[in-house]
mmCIF file of C-alpha atoms in Angstrom:
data_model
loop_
_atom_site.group_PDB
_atom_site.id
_atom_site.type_symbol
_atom_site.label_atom_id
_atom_site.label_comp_id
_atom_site.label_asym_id
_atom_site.label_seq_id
_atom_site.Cartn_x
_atom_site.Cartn_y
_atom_site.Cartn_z
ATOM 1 C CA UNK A 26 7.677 12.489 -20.122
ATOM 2 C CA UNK A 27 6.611 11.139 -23.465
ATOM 3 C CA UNK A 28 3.474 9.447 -23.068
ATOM 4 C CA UNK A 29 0.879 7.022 -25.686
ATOM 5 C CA UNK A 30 -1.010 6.432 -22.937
ATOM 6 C CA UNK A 31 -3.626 8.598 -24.053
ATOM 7 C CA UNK A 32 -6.139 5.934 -24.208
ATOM 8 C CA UNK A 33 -5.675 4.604 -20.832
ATOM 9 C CA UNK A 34 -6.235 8.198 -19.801
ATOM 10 C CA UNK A 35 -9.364 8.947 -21.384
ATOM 11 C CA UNK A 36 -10.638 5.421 -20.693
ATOM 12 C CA UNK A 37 -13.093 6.614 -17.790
ATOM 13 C CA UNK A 38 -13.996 10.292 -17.446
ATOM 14 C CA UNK A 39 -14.367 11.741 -14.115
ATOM 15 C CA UNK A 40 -17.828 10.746 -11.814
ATOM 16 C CA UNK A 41 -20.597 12.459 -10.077
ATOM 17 C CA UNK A 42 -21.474 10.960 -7.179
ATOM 18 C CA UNK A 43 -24.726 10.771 -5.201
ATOM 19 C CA UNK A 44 -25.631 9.499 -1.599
ATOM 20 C CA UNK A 45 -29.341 9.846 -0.903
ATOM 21 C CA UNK A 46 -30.702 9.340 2.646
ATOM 22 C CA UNK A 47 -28.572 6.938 3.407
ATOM 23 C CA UNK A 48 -28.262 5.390 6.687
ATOM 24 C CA UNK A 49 -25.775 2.147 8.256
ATOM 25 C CA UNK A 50 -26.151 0.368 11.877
ATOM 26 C CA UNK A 51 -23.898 -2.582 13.315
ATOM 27 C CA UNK A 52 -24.695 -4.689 15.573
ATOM 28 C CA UNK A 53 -22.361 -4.818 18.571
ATOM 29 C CA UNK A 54 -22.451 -6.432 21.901
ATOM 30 C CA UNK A 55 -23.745 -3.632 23.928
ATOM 31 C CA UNK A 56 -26.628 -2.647 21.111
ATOM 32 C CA UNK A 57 -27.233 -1.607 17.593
ATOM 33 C CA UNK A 58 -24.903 1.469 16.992
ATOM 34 C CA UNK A 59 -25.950 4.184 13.850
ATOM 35 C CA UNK A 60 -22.628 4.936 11.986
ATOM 36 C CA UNK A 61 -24.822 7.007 9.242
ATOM 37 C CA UNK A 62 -27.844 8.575 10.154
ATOM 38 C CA UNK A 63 -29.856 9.480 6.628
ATOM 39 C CA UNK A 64 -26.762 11.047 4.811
ATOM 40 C CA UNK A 65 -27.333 13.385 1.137
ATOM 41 C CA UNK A 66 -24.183 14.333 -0.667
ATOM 42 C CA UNK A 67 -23.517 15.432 -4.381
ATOM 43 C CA UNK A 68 -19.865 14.838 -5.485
ATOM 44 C CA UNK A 69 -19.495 16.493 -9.010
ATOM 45 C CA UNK A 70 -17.116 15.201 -11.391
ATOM 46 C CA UNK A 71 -13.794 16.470 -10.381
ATOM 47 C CA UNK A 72 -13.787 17.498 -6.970
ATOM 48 C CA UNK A 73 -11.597 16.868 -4.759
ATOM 49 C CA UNK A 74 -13.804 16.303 -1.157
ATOM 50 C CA UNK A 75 -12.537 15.948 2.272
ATOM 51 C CA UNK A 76 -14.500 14.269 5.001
ATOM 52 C CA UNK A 77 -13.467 15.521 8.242
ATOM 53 C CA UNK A 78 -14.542 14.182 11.919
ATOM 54 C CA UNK A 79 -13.623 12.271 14.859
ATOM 55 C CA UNK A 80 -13.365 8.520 15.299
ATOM 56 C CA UNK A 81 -16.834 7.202 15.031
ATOM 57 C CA UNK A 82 -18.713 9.969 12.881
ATOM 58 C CA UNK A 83 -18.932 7.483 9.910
ATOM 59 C CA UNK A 84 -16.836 9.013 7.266
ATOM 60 C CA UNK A 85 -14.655 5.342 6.426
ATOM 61 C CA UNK A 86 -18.251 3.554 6.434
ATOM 62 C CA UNK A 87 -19.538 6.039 3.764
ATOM 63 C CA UNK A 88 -16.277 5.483 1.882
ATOM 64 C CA UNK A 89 -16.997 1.689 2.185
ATOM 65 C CA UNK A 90 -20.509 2.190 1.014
ATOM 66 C CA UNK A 91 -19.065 3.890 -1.767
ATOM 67 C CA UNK A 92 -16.491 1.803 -2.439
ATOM 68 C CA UNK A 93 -18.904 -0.971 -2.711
ATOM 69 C CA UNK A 94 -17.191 -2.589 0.005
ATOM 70 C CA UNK A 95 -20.168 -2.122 2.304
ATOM 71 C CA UNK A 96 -23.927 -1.582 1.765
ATOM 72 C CA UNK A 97 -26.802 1.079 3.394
ATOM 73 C CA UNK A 98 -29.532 -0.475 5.586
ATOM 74 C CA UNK A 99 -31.555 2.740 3.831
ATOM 75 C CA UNK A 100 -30.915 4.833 0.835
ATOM 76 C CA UNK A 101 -28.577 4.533 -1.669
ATOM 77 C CA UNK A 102 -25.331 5.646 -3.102
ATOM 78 C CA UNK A 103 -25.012 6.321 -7.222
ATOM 79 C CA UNK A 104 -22.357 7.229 -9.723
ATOM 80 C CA UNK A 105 -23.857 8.822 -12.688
ATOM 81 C CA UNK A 106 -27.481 7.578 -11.645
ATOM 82 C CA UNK A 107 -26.636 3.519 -11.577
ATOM 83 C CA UNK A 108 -26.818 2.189 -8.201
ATOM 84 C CA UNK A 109 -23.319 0.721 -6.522
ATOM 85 C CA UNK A 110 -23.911 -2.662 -6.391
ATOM 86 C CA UNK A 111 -20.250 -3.360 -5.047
ATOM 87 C CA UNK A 112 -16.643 -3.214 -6.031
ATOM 88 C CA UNK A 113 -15.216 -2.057 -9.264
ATOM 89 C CA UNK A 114 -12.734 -1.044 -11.348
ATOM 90 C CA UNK A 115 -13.703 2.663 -11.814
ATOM 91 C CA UNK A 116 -13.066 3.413 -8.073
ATOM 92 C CA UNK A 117 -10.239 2.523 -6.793
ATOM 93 C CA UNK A 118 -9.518 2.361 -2.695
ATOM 94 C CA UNK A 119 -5.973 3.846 -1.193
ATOM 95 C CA UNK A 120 -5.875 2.648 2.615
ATOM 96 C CA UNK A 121 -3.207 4.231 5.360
ATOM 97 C CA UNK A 122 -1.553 0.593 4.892
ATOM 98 C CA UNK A 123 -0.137 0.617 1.427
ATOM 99 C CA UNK A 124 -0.594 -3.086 0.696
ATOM 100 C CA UNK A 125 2.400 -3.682 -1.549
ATOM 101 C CA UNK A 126 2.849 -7.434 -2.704
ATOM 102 C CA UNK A 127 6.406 -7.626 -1.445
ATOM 103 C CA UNK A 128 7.488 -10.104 -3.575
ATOM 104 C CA UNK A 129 6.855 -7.549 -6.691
ATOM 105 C CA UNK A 130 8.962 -4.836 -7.523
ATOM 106 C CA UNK A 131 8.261 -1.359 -7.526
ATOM 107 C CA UNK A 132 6.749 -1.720 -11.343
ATOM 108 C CA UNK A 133 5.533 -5.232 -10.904
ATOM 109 C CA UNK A 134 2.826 -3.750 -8.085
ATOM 110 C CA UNK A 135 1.514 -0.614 -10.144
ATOM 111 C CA UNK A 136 1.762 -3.355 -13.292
ATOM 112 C CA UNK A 137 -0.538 -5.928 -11.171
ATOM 113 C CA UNK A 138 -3.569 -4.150 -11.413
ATOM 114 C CA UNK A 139 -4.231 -3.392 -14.895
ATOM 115 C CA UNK A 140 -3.859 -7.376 -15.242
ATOM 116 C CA UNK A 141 -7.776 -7.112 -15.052
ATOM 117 C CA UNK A 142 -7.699 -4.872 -18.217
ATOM 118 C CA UNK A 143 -7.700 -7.440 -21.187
ATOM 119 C CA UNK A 144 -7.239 -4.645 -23.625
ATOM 120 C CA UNK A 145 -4.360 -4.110 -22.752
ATOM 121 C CA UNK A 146 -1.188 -5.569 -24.380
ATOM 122 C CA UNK A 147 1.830 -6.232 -22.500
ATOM 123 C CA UNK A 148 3.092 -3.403 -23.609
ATOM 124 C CA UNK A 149 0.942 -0.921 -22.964
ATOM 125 C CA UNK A 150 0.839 -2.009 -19.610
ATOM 126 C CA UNK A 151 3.996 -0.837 -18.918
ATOM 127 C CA UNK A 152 3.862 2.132 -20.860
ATOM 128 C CA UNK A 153 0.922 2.707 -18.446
ATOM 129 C CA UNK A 154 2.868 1.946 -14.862
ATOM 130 C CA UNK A 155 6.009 3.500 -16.420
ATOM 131 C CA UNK A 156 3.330 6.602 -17.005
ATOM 132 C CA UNK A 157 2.078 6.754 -13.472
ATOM 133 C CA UNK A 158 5.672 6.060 -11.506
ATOM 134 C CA UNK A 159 6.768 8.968 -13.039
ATOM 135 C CA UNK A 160 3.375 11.261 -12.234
ATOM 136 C CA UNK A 161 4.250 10.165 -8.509
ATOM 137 C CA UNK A 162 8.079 10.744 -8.582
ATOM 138 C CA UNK A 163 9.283 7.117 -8.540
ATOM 139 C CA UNK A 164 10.614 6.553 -11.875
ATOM 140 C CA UNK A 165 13.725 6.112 -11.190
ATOM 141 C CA UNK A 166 12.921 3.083 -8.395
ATOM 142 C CA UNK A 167 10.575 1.493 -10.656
ATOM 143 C CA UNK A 168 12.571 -2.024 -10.102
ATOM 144 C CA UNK A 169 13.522 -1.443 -6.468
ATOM 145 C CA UNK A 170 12.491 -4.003 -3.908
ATOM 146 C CA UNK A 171 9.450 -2.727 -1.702
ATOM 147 C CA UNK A 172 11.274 -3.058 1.843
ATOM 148 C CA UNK A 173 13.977 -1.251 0.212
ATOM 149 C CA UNK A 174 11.890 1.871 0.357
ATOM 150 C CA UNK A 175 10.468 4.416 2.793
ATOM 151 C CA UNK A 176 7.344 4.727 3.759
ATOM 152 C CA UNK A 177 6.841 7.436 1.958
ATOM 153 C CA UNK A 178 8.041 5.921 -1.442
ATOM 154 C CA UNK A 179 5.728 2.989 -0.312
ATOM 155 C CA UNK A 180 2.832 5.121 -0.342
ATOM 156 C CA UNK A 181 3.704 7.074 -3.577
ATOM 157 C CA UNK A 182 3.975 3.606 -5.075
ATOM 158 C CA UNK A 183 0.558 2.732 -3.668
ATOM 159 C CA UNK A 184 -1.142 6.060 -5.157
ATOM 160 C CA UNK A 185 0.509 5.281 -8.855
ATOM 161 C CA UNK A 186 -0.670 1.654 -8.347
ATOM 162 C CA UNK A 187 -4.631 3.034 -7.658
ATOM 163 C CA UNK A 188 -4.182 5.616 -10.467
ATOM 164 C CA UNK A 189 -2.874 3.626 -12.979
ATOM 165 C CA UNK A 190 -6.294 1.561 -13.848
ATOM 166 C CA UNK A 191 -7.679 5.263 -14.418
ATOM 167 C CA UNK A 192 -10.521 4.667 -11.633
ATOM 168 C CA UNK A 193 -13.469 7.273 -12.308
ATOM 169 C CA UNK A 194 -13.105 8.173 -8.479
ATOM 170 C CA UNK A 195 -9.961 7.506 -6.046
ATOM 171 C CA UNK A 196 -10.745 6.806 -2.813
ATOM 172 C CA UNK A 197 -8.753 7.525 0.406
ATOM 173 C CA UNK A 198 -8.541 6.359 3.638
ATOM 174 C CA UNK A 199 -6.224 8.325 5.861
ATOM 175 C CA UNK A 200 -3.466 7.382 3.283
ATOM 176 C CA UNK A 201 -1.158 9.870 5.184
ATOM 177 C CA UNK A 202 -1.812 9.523 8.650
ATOM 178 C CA UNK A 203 1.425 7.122 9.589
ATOM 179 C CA UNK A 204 3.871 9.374 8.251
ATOM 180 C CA UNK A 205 6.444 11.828 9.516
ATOM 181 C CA UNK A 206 5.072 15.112 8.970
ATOM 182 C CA UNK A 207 7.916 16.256 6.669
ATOM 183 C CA UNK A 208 6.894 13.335 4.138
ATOM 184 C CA UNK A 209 3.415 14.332 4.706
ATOM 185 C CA UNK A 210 4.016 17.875 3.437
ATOM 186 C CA UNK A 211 6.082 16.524 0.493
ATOM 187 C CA UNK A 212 3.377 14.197 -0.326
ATOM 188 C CA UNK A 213 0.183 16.858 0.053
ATOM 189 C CA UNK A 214 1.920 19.255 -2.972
ATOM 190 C CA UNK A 215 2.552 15.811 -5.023
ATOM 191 C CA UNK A 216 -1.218 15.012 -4.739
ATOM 192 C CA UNK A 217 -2.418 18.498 -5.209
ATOM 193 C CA UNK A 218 -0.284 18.447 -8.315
ATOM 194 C CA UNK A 219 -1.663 15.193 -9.606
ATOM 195 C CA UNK A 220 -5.475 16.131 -8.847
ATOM 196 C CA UNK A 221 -4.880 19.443 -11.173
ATOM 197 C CA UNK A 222 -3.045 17.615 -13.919
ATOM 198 C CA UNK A 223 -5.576 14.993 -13.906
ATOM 199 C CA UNK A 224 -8.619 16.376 -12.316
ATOM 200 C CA UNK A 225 -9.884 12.819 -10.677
ATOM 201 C CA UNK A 226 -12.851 12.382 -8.338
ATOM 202 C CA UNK A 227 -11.465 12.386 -5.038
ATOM 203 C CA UNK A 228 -13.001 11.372 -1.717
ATOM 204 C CA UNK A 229 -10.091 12.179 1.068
ATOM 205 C CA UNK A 230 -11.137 10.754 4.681
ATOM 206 C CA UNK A 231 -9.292 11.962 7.424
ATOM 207 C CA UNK A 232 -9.396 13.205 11.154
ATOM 208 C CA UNK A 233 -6.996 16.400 10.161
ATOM 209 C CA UNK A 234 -8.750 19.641 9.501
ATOM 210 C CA UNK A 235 -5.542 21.889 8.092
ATOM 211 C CA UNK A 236 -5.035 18.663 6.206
ATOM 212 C CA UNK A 237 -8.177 18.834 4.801
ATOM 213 C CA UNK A 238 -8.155 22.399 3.992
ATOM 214 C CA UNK A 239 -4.992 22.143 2.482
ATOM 215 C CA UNK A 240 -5.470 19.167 -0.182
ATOM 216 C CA UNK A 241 -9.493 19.862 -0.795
ATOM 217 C CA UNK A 242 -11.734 21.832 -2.845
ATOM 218 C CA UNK A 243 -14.520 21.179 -0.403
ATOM 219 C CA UNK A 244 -14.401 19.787 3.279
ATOM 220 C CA UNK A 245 -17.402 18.433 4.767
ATOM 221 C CA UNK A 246 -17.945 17.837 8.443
ATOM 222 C CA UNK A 247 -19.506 14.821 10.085
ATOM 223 C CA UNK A 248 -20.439 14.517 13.915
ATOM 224 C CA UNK A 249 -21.108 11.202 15.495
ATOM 225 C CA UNK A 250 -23.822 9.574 17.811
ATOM 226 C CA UNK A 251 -25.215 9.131 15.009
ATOM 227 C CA UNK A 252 -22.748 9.894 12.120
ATOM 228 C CA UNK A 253 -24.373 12.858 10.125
ATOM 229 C CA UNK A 254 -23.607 15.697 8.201
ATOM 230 C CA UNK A 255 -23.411 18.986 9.722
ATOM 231 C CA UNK A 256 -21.588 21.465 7.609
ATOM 232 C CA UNK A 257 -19.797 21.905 4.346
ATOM 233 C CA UNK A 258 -16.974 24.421 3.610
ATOM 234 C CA UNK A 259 -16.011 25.269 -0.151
ATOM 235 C CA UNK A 260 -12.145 25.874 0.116
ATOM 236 C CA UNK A 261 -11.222 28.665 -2.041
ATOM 237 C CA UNK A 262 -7.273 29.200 -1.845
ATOM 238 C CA UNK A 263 -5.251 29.259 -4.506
ATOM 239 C CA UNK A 264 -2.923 26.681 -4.855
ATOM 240 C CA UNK A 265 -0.603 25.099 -4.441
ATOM 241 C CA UNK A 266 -1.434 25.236 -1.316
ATOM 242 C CA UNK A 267 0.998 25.134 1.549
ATOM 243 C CA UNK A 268 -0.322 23.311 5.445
ATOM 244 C CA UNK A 269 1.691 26.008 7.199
ATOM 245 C CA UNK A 270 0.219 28.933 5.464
ATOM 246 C CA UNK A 271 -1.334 31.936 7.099
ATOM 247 C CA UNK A 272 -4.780 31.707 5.382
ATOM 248 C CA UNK A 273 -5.079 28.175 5.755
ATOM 249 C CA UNK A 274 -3.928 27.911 9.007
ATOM 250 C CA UNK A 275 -7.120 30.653 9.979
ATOM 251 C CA UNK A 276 -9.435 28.727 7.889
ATOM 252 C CA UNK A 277 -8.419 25.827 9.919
ATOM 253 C CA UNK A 278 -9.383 26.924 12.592
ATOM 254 C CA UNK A 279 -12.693 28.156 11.855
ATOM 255 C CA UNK A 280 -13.190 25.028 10.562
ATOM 256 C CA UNK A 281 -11.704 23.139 13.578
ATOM 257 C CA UNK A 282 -14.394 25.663 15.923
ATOM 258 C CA UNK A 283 -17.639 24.640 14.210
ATOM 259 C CA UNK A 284 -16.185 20.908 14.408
ATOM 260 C CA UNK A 285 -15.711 20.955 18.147
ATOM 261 C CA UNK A 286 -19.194 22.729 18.348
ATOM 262 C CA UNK A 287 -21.434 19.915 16.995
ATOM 263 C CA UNK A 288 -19.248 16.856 18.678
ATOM 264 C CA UNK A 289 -20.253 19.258 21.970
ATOM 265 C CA UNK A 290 -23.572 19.451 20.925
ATOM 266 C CA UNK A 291 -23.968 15.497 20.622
ATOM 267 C CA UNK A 292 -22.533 15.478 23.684
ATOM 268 C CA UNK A 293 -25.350 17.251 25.917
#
């Protein structure tokens, strides 16, 4: 596809990220429960990180705190040594609901969110959505109707919609998790093949090990009672990487072992 997008593109170059000692309790009825118990993490610009762990271990709260959705009681997160304060437009949140407006088309939704970029004329806007439809394989439903589409198509529509304001890192939430595991596999390729055509910050949460070893360059793995880091695993198969491979599969469940280890651990 013929593109003049290229400023849009190079508007924000890719992030590092650092979370230093950071730590987040919530009150609840029965007591004050530790979702992060002093958590350090470098993210370098580029990578493409899974967070791995059961319900509870306080990989979505660090994604909030990142996010800027949600704050540490103690230590602090940073992109390129500036404090998150809390929300913006270089990061950029993809949620397992895909949060169409339904009363938008299929353009109209990846359109609405460069509205905040004055910039931008009209026109380049939809250069920009037209840009990022076709990175995710939707081009040719760009003015279909939202219930009109699958899942799927919803959520390929909801990854062009947080990619197209060029976000310095994309965050997601378990962005997979509702769908049948034959859209699942089409959609792990698609991102792989976005993330090396683009090379975005990516912070991937999710509860799936092979899933994790099969979309990231490095998986980390959190433990609850209290949530804290306990291991990290550099991923290095080639790709594109397929979740029913051989390798992966073994690396899997290594992984999946030294997982079920620490939550044991906690346990005693």
């Amino acid at each position: 596809m013929q593109t003049t997008i290229h400023h849009e593109i190079n508007a924000f170059p890719a992030a590092k990220l650092s979370i230093e000692n950071v730590s987040k309790d919530f009150d609840t009825r029965t007591g004050v429960v530790r979702a992060l118990d002093n958590v350090s993490l470098t993210i370098n610009e580029g990578e493409f990180v899974c967070f791995v762990g059961p319900s509870g271990c306080g990989k979505s709260t660090l994604l909030n705190i990142i996010a800027g959705l949600d704050t540490p009681d103690r230590g602090m997160a940073l992109i390129d040594g500036a404090p998150i304060a809390g929300p913006g437009r270089d990061r950029m949140v993809m949620f397992q609901e895909h949060a169409l407006f339904p009363w938008l088309d299929v353009i109209g939704n990846v359109m609405f969110g460069l509205r905040q970029k004055p910039n931008l004329t009209d026109k380049e806007r939809l250069e920009v959505a037209k840009y990022y439809l076709w990175l995710v394989k939707m081009d040719n439903f760009a003015h279909a109707n939202i219930h009109e589409l699958s899942g799927g198509m919803r959520q390929r529509v909801a990854l062009a919609r947080s990619l197209a304001p060029n976000p310095k890192i994309l965050l997601m939430d378990e962005p997979f998790s509702a769908l049948d595991a034959m859209t699942r596999e089409q959609l792990y390729g698609d991102i792989q093949d976005i993330w090396q055509k683009r090379r975005k910050t990516i912070i991937f949460v999710t509860h799936n090990v092979r899933e994790a070893v099969c979309l990231g360059s490095r998986v980390i793995l959190f433990s609850p009672h209290p949530g804290r880091i306990r291991e990290q695993f550099d991923i290095d198969l080639p790709r594109p990487r397929n979740i029913n491979n051989h390798d992966l599969a073994d690396l899997s469940q290594s992984i999946t072992s030294a997982l079920k280890g620490y939550v044991a651990a906690e346990s005693d």
